[in-house]
Coordinates of C-alpha atoms in Angstrom, one line a residue:
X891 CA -56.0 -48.6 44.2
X892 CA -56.7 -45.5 42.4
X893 CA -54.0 -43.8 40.8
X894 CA -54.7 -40.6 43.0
X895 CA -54.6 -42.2 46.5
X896 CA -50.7 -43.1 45.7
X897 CA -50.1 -39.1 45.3
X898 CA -51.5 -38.4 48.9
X899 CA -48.6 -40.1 50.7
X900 CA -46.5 -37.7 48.6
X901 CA -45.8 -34.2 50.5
X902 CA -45.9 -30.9 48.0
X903 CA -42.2 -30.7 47.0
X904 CA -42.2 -34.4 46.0
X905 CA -45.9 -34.4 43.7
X906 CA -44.5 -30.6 42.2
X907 CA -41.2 -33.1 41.4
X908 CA -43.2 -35.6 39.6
X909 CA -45.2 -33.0 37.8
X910 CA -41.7 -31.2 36.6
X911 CA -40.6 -34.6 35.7
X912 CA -43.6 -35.8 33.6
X913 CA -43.0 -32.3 31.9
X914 CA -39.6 -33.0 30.9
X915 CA -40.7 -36.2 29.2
X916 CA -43.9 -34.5 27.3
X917 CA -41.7 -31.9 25.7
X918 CA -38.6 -34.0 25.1
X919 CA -40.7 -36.6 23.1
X920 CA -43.7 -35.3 22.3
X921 CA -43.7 -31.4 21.9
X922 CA -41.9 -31.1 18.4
X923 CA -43.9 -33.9 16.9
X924 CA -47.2 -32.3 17.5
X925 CA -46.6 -29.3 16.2
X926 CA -45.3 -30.9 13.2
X927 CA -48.7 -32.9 13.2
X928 CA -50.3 -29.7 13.4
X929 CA -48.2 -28.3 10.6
X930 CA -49.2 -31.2 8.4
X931 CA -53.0 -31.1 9.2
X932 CA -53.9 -28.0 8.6
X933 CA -51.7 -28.7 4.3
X934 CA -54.0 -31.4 4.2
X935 CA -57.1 -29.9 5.5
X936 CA -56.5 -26.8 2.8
X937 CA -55.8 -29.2 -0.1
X938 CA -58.5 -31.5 0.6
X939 CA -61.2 -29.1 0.6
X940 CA -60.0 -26.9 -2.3
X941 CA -60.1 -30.4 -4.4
X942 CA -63.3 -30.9 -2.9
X943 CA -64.3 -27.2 -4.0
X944 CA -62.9 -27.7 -8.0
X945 CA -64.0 -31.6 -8.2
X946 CA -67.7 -30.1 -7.0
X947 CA -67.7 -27.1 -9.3
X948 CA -66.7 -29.4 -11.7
X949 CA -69.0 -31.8 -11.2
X950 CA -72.1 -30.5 -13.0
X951 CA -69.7 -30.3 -16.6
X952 CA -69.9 -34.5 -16.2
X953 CA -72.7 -35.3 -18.4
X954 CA -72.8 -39.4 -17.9
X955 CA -75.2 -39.8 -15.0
X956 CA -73.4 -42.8 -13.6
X957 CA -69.9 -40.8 -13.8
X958 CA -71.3 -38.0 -12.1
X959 CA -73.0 -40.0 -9.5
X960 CA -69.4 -41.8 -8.8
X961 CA -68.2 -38.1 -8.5
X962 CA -70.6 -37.5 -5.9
X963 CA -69.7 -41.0 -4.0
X964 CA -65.9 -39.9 -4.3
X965 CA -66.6 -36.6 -2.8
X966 CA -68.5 -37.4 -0.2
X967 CA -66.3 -40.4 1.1
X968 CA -63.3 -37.6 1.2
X969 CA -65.2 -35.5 3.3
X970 CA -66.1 -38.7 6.2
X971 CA -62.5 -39.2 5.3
X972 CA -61.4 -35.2 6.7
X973 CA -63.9 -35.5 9.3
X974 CA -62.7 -39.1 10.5
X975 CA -58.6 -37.5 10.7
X976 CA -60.1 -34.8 12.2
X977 CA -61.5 -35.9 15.1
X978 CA -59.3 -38.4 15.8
X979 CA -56.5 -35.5 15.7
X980 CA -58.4 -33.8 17.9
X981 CA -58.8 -36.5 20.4
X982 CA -54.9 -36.9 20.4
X983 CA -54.3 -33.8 21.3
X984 CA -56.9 -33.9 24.1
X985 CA -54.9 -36.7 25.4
X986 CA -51.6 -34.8 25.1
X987 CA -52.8 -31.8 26.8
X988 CA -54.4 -33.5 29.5
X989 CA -51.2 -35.6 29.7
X990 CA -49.4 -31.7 30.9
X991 CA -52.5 -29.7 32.4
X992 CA -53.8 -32.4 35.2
X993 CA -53.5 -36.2 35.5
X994 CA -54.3 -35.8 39.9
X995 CA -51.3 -34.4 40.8
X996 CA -53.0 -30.7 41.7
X997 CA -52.8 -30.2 45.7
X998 CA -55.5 -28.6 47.7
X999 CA -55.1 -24.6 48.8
X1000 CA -54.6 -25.8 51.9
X1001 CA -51.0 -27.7 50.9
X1002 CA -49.4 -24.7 49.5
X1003 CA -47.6 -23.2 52.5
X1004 CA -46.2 -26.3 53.4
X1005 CA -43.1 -24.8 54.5
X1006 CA -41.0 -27.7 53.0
X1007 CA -41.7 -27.0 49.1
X1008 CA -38.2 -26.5 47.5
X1009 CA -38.3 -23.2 45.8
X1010 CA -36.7 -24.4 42.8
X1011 CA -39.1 -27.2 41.6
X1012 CA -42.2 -24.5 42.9
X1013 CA -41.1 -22.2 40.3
X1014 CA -40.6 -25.1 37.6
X1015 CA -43.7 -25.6 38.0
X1016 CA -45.5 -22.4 37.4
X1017 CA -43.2 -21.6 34.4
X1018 CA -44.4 -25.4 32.9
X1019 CA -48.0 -24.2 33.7
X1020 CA -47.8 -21.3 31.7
X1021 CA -45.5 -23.0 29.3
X1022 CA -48.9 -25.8 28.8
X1023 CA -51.4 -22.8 28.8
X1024 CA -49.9 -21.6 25.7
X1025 CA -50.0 -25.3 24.5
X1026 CA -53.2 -25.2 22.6
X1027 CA -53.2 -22.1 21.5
X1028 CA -49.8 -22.2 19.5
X1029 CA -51.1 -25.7 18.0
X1030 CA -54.3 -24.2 16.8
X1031 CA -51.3 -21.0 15.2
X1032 CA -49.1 -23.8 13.6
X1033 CA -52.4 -25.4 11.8
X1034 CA -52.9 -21.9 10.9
X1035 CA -49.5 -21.9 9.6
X1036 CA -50.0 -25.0 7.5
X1037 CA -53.7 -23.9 6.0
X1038 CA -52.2 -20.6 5.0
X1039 CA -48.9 -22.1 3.3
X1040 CA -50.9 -24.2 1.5
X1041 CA -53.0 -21.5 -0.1
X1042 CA -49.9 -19.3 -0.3
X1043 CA -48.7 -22.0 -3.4
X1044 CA -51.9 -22.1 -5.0
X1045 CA -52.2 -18.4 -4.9
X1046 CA -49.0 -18.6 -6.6
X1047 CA -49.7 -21.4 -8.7
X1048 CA -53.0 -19.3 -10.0
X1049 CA -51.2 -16.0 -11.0
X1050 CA -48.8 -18.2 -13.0
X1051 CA -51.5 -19.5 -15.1
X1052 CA -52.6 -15.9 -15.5
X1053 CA -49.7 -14.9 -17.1
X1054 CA -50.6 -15.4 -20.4
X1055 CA -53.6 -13.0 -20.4
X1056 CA -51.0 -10.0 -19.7
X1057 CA -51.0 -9.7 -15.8
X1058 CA -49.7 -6.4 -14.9
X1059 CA -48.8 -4.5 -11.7
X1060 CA -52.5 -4.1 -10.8
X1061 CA -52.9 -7.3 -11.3
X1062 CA -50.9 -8.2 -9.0
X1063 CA -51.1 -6.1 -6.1
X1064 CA -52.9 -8.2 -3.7
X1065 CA -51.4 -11.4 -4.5
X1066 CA -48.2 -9.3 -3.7
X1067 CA -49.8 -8.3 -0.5
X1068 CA -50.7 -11.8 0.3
X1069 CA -47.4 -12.9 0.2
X1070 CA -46.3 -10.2 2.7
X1071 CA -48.7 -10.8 5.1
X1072 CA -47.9 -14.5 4.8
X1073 CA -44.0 -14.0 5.6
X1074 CA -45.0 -11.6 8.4
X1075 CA -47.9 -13.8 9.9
X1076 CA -45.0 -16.7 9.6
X1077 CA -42.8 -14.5 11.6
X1078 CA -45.4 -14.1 14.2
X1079 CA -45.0 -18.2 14.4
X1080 CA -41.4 -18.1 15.0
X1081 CA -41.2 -15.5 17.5
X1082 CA -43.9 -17.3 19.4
X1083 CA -42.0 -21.0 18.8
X1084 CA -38.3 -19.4 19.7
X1085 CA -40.1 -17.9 22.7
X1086 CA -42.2 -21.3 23.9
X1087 CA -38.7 -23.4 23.5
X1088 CA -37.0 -20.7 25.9
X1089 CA -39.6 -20.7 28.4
X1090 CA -39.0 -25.0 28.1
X1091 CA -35.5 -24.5 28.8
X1092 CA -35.8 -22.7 31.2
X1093 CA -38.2 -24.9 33.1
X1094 CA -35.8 -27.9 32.6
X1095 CA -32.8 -25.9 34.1
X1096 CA -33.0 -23.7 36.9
X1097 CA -37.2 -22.8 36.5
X1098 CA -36.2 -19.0 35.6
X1099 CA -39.6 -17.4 34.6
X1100 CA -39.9 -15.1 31.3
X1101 CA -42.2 -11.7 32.9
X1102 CA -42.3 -8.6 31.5
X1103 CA -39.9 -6.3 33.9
X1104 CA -37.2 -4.3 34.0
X1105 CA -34.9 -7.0 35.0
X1106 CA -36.6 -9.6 32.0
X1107 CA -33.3 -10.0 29.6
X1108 CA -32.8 -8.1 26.4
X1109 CA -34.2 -11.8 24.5
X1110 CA -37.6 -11.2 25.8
X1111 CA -37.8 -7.5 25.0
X1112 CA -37.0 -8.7 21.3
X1113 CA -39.6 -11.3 21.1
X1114 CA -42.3 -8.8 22.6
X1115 CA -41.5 -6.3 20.0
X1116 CA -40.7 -8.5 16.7
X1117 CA -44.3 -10.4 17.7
X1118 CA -46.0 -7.2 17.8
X1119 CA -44.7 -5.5 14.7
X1120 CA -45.2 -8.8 12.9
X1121 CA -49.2 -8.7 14.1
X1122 CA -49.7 -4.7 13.6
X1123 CA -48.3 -5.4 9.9
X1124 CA -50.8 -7.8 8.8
X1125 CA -53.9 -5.9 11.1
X1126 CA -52.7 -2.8 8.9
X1127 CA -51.9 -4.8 5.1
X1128 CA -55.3 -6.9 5.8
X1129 CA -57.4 -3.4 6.3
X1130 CA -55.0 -2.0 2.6
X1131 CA -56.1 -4.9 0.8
X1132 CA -60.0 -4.8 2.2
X1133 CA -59.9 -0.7 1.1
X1134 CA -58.5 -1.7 -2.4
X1135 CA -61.0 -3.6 -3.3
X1136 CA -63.4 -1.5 -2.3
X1137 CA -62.2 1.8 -3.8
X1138 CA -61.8 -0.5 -7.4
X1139 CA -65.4 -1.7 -6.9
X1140 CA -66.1 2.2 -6.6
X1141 CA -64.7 3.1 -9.8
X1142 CA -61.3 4.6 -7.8
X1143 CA -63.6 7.4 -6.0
X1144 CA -60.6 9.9 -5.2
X1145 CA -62.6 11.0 -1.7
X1146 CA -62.6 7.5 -0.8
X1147 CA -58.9 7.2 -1.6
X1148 CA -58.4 9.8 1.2
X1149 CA -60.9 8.1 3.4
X1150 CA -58.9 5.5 3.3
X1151 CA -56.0 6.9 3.3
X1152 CA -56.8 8.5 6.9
X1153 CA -58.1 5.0 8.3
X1154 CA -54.8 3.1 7.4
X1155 CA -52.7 6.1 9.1
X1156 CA -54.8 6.1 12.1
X1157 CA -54.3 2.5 12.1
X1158 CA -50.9 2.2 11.6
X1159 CA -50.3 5.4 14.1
X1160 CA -52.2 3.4 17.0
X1161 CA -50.2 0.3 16.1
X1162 CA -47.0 2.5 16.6
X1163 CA -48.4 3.7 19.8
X1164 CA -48.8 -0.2 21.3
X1165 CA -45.3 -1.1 20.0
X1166 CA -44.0 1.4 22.2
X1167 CA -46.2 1.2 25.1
X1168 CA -45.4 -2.7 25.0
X1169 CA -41.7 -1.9 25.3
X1170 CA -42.5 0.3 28.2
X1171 CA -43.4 -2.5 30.8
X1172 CA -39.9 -3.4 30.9
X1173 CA -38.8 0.2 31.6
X1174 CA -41.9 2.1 32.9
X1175 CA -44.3 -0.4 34.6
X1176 CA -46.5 2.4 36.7
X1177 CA -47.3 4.8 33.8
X1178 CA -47.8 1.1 31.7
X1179 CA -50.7 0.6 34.4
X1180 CA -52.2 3.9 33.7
X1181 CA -53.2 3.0 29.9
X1182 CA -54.0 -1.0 30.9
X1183 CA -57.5 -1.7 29.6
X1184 CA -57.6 -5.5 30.8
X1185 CA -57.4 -6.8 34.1
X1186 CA -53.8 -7.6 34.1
X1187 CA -52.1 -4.4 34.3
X1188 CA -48.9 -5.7 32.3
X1189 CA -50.5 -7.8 29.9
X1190 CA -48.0 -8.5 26.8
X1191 CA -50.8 -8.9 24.7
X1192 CA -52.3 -6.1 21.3
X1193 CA -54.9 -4.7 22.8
X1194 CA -54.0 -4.4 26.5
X1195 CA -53.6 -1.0 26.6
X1196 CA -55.0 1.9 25.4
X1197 CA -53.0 2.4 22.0
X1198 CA -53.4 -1.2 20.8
X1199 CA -57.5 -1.0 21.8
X1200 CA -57.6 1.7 20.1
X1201 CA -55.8 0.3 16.7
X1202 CA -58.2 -2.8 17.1
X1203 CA -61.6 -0.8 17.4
X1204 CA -60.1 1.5 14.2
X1205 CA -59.4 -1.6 12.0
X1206 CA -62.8 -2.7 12.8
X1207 CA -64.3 -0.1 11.9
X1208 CA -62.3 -0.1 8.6
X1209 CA -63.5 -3.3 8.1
X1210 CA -67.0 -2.6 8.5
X1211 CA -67.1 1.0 6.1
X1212 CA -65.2 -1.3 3.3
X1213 CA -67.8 -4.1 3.8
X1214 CA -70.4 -1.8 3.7
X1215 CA -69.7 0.0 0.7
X1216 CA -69.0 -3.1 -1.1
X1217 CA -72.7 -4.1 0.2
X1218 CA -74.0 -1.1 -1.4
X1219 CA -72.8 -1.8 -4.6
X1220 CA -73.7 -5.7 -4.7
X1221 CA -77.5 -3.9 -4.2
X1222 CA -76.9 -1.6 -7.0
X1223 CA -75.3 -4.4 -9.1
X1224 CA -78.6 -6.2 -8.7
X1225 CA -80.9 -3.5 -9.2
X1226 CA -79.3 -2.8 -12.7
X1227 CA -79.5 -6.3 -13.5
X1228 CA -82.9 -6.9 -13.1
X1229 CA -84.2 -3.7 -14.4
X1230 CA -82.3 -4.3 -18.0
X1231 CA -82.6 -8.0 -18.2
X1232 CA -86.1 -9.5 -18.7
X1233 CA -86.0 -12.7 -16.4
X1234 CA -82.8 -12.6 -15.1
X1235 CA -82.5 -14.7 -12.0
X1236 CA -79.3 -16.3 -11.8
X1237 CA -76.5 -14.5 -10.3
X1238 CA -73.6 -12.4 -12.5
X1239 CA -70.2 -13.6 -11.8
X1240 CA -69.5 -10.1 -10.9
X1241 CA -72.5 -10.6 -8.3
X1242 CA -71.1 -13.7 -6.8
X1243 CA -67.8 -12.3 -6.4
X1244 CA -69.1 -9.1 -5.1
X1245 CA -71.8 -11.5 -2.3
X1246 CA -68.5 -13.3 -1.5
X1247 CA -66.6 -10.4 -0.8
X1248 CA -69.6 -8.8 1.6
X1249 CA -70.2 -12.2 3.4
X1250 CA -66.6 -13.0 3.8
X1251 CA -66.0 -9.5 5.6
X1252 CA -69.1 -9.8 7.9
X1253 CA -67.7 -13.0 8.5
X1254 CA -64.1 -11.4 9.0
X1255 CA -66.1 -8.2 11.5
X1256 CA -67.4 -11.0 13.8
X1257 CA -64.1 -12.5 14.6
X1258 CA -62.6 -8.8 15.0
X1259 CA -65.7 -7.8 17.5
X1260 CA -64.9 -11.2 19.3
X1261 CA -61.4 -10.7 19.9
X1262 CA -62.0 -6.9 20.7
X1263 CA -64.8 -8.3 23.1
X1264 CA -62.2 -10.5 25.1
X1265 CA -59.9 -7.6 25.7
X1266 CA -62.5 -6.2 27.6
X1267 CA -64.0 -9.0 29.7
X1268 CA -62.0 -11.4 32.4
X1269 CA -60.3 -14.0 31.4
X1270 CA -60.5 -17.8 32.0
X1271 CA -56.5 -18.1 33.4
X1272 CA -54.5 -18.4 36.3
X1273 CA -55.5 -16.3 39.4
X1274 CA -53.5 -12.9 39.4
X1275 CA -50.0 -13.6 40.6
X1276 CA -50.0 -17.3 40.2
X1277 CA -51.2 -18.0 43.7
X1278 CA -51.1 -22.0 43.9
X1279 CA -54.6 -23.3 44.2
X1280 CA -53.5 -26.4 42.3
X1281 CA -56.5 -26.4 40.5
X1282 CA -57.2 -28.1 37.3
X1283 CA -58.5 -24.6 35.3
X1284 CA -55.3 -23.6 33.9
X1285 CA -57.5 -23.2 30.4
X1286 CA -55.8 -20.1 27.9
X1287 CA -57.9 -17.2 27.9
X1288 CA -60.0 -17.0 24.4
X1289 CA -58.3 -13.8 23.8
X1290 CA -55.0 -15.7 23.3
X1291 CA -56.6 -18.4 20.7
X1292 CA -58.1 -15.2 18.8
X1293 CA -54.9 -13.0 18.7
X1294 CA -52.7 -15.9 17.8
X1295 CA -55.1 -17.0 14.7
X1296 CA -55.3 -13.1 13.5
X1297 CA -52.2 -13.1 11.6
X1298 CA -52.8 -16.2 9.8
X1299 CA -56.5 -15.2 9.0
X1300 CA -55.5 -12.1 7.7
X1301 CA -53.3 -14.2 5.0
X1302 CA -56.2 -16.7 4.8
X1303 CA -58.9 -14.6 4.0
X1304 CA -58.0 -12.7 0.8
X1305 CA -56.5 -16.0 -0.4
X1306 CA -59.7 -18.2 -0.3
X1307 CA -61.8 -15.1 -1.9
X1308 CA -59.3 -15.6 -5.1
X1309 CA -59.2 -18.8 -4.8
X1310 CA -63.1 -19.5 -5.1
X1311 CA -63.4 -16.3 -7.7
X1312 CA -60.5 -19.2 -9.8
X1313 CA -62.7 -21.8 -9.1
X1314 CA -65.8 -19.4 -10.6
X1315 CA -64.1 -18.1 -13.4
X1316 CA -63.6 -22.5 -13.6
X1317 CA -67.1 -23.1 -13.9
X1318 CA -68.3 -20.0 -15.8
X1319 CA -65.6 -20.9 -18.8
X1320 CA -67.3 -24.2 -18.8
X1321 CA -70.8 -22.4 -18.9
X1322 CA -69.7 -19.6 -21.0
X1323 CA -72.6 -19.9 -23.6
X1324 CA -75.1 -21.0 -20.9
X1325 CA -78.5 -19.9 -21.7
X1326 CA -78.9 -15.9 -21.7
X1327 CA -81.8 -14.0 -20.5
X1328 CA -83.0 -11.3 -23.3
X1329 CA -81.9 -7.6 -22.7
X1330 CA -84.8 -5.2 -22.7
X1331 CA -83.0 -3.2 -24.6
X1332 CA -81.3 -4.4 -27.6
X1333 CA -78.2 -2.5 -27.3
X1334 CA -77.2 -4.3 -24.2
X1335 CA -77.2 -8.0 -26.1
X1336 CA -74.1 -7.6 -27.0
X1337 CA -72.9 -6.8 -23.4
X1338 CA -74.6 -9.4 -21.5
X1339 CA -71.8 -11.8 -20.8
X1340 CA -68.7 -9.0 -20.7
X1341 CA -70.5 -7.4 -18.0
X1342 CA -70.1 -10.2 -15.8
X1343 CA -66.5 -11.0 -16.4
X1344 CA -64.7 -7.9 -17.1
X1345 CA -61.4 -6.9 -15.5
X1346 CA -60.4 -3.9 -14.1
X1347 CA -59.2 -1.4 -16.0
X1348 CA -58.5 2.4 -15.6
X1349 CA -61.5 4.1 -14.4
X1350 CA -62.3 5.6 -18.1
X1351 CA -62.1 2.4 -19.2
X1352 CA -64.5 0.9 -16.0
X1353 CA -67.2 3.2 -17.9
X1354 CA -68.1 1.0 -20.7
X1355 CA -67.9 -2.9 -20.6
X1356 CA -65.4 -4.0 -23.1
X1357 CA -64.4 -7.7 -22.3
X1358 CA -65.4 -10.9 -23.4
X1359 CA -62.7 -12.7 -21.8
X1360 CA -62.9 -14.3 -18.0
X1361 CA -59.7 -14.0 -17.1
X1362 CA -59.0 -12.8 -14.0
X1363 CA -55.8 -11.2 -14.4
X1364 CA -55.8 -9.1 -17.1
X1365 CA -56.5 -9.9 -21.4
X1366 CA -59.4 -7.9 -22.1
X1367 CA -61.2 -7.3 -25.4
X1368 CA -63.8 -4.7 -26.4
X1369 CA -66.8 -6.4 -28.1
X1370 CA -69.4 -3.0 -27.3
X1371 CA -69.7 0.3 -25.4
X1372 CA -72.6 1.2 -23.5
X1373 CA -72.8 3.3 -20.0
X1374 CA -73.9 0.1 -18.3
X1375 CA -71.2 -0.1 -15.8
X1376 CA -71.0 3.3 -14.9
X1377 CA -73.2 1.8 -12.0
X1378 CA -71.8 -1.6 -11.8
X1379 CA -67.9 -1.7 -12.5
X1380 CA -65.6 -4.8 -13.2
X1381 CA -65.2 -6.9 -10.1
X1382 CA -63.8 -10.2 -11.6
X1383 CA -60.3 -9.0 -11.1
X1384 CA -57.4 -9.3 -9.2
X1385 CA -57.3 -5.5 -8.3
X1386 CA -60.6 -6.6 -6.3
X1387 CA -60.3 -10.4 -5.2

């Protein structure tokens, strides 16, 4: 017999009992240890593929062919090996959510005003549904969590190492704001996971739903503002630390110090703004409905009104002016290059890093326009007011993955850029003496390599290339002086990556 012709001699209150009790069981015995599993992917996921980033950059220093060759074999079996615990991690969890999302026991439309369903185990139910919506999206945040820890360390780890070369307060200012994004975006996490383990309890007593309203206890008016302060400060940190870099790369252009200057207030203003309108819905639903920009008028979510649209479309476009600036220098980078070099064809280090820094904020844009995109369009969720259709489409709306993985890629991004620009400054000590194209002009021999690697310094000091060191936290020493960088300043630098 199959398993679903069993459920049809059941009547609604009974199959809504044996959904609430098959919920129990999942988040009794199974809820904690998959988020620890989730934890604990994504610290191996970072660490294996930052060992697979040094062994590779390291791999071409190995001059024994048959070493090298057993380097390559070694690396590449870790990789099958990520992919292999990978997928079958992801296959687990597709068996634990759809273990809490279906399993036959939906009922047709039809079935739903069967006068007999018991209140109580109705409203169980819909508070587990939207307890098991928010399933996948706070395991994809807690792998998140466990990637951006694990970078947190190394970041750490790499601005020890530094300390010899005489790292200063520059020096340190985006590692610094790393760290504060981190504890914020963990935060975020903690809000969510206090609020998720509520909703559970909740369920498992008397089915009380969490919803944003003036009766919705003092506990849930917290969460909802802690969760958005936590997201507006790393949306406002991530667009300080993509305007520092470019207003170092820029030789510390005072106009666009007040450019951006004007964008982070506007930012931070907006951010204010959706704090407060958030706060409203559970004092002042009607005038909330007024600035609602998504379909659900009382959305708890950045971005569903007015104020927090507003703040997203700004740090986009924050993120796009930095990029693009930084774009325009790579170009002028190049330009100089090649017109002073004779046969010059490999990329600076200050090129690389500057290429990585453009193709990691286009990167960083897209998933801004995305989630700014899913504001704006209807969402794949529960029909407005949780009318029971019993259907198996209870899938989280792609705004929710997005705006729960913003806080941790805010963390993550700068931290992989100076992360790989370690791993670079790795492979260019190694290659330090490498072959050197022929200046043009003879002045510039003696600037060839200390072009590439210097560190920032104050913007008299940007002027003239005086560095033959590739550290990237400070220890410089002057070696010439020649107005080369006046177009092309230090990059290779904390201050920047």
């Amino acid at each position: 017999m199959h398993p679903g012709d069993s459920m049809r001699s059941l009547n609604t209150s009974q199959i809504l009992d044996v959904d609430n009790a098959l919920s129990d069981f999942y988040y009794a015995s199974f809820y904690r240890t998959m988020l620890a599993m989730s934890f604990f992917m994504g610290v191996f996921l970072s660490i294996t593929l930052v060992g697979i980033a040094w062994s590779w950059t390291n791999r071409t220093h190995i001059q024994d062919p048959k070493r090298r060759r057993r380097a390559t074999i070694v690396l590449s079996a870790t990789g099958l090996l990520v992919v292999a615990l990978l997928c079958i991690w992801v296959t687990d969890l597709q068996a634990q959510f759809a273990l809490i999302s279906n399993g036959g026991l939906f009922l047709p439309p039809g079935q739903i005003s069967d006068p007999g369903i018991n209140s109580i185990s109705l409203v169980r139910y819909l508070t587990y549904r939207e307890v098991s919506i928010n399933i996948p999206v706070h395991t994809m945040q807690t792998t998140l969590l466990g990637v951006s820890t694990t970078l947190t360390f190394l970041m750490v780890y790499v601005v020890h190492l530094q300390r010899q070369s005489g790292l200063g307060l520059v020096g340190v200012t985006i590692p610094t704001l790393c760290v504060a994004m981190y504890l914020s975006a963990m935060g975020y996490w903690i809000v969510g996971t206090v609020f998720t383990a509520r909703q559970i309890s909740y369920a498992a007593s008397d089915g009380n739903f969490l919803s944003a309203s003036p009766s919705s206890p003092m506990s849930l008016r917290v969460d909802v503002t802690l969760s958005s302060t936590f997201f507006s400060l790393n949306v406002i940190l991530s667009d300080v630390v993509v305007f520092w870099r470019m207003w170092v790369v820029w030789s510390k252009r005072r106009i666009l110090l007040v450019v951006s200057a004007v964008f982070v207030l506007a930012t931070t203003v907006l951010c204010i703004g959706n704090i407060f309108v958030e706060q409203a819905i559970f004092t002042s639903p009607d005038w909330v409905r007024a600035l609602s920009t998504s379909r659900d008028s009382l959305e708890l979510s950045f971005g569903a009104n007015a104020f927090g649209l507003a703040a997203l479309f700004t740090s986009l476009s924050s993120n796009v002016l930095a990029t693009a600036l930084i774009g325009i220098k790579t170009w002028q980078h190049r330009r100089l290059v090649m017109s002073n070099i004779v046969g010059h064809k490999r990329r600076t280090v200050a090129e690389r890093v500057l290429v990585l820094l453009v193709e990691s904020g286009a990167l960083y844009i897209g998933i801004w326009v995305f989630y700014s995109t899913t504001i704006l369009v209807p969402k794949l969720s529960a029909p407005d007011g949780y009318q029971l259709a019993f259907s198996s489409h209870w899938t989280p709306p792609a705004e929710g993955f997005i705006q729960s993985s913003v806080p941790q890629l805010t963390v993550i991004y700068p931290m992989i850029i100076l992360i790989l620009v370690a791993l670079d400054k790795t492979r260019s000590d190694h290659h330090f003496a490498y072959n050197a194209p022929t200046p043009r002009d003879p002045s510039l021999q003696a600037v060839v390599v200390s072009f590439d690697v210097a560190v920032e310094r104050s913007e008299h000091d940007i002027s003239y290339p005086s560095e033959t060191d590739v550290s990237m936290f400070g220890g410089t020493r002057e070696v010439s002086k020649h107005p080369l960088t006046k177009v092309a300043p230090s990059v290779v630098d904390p201050a920047i990556v």
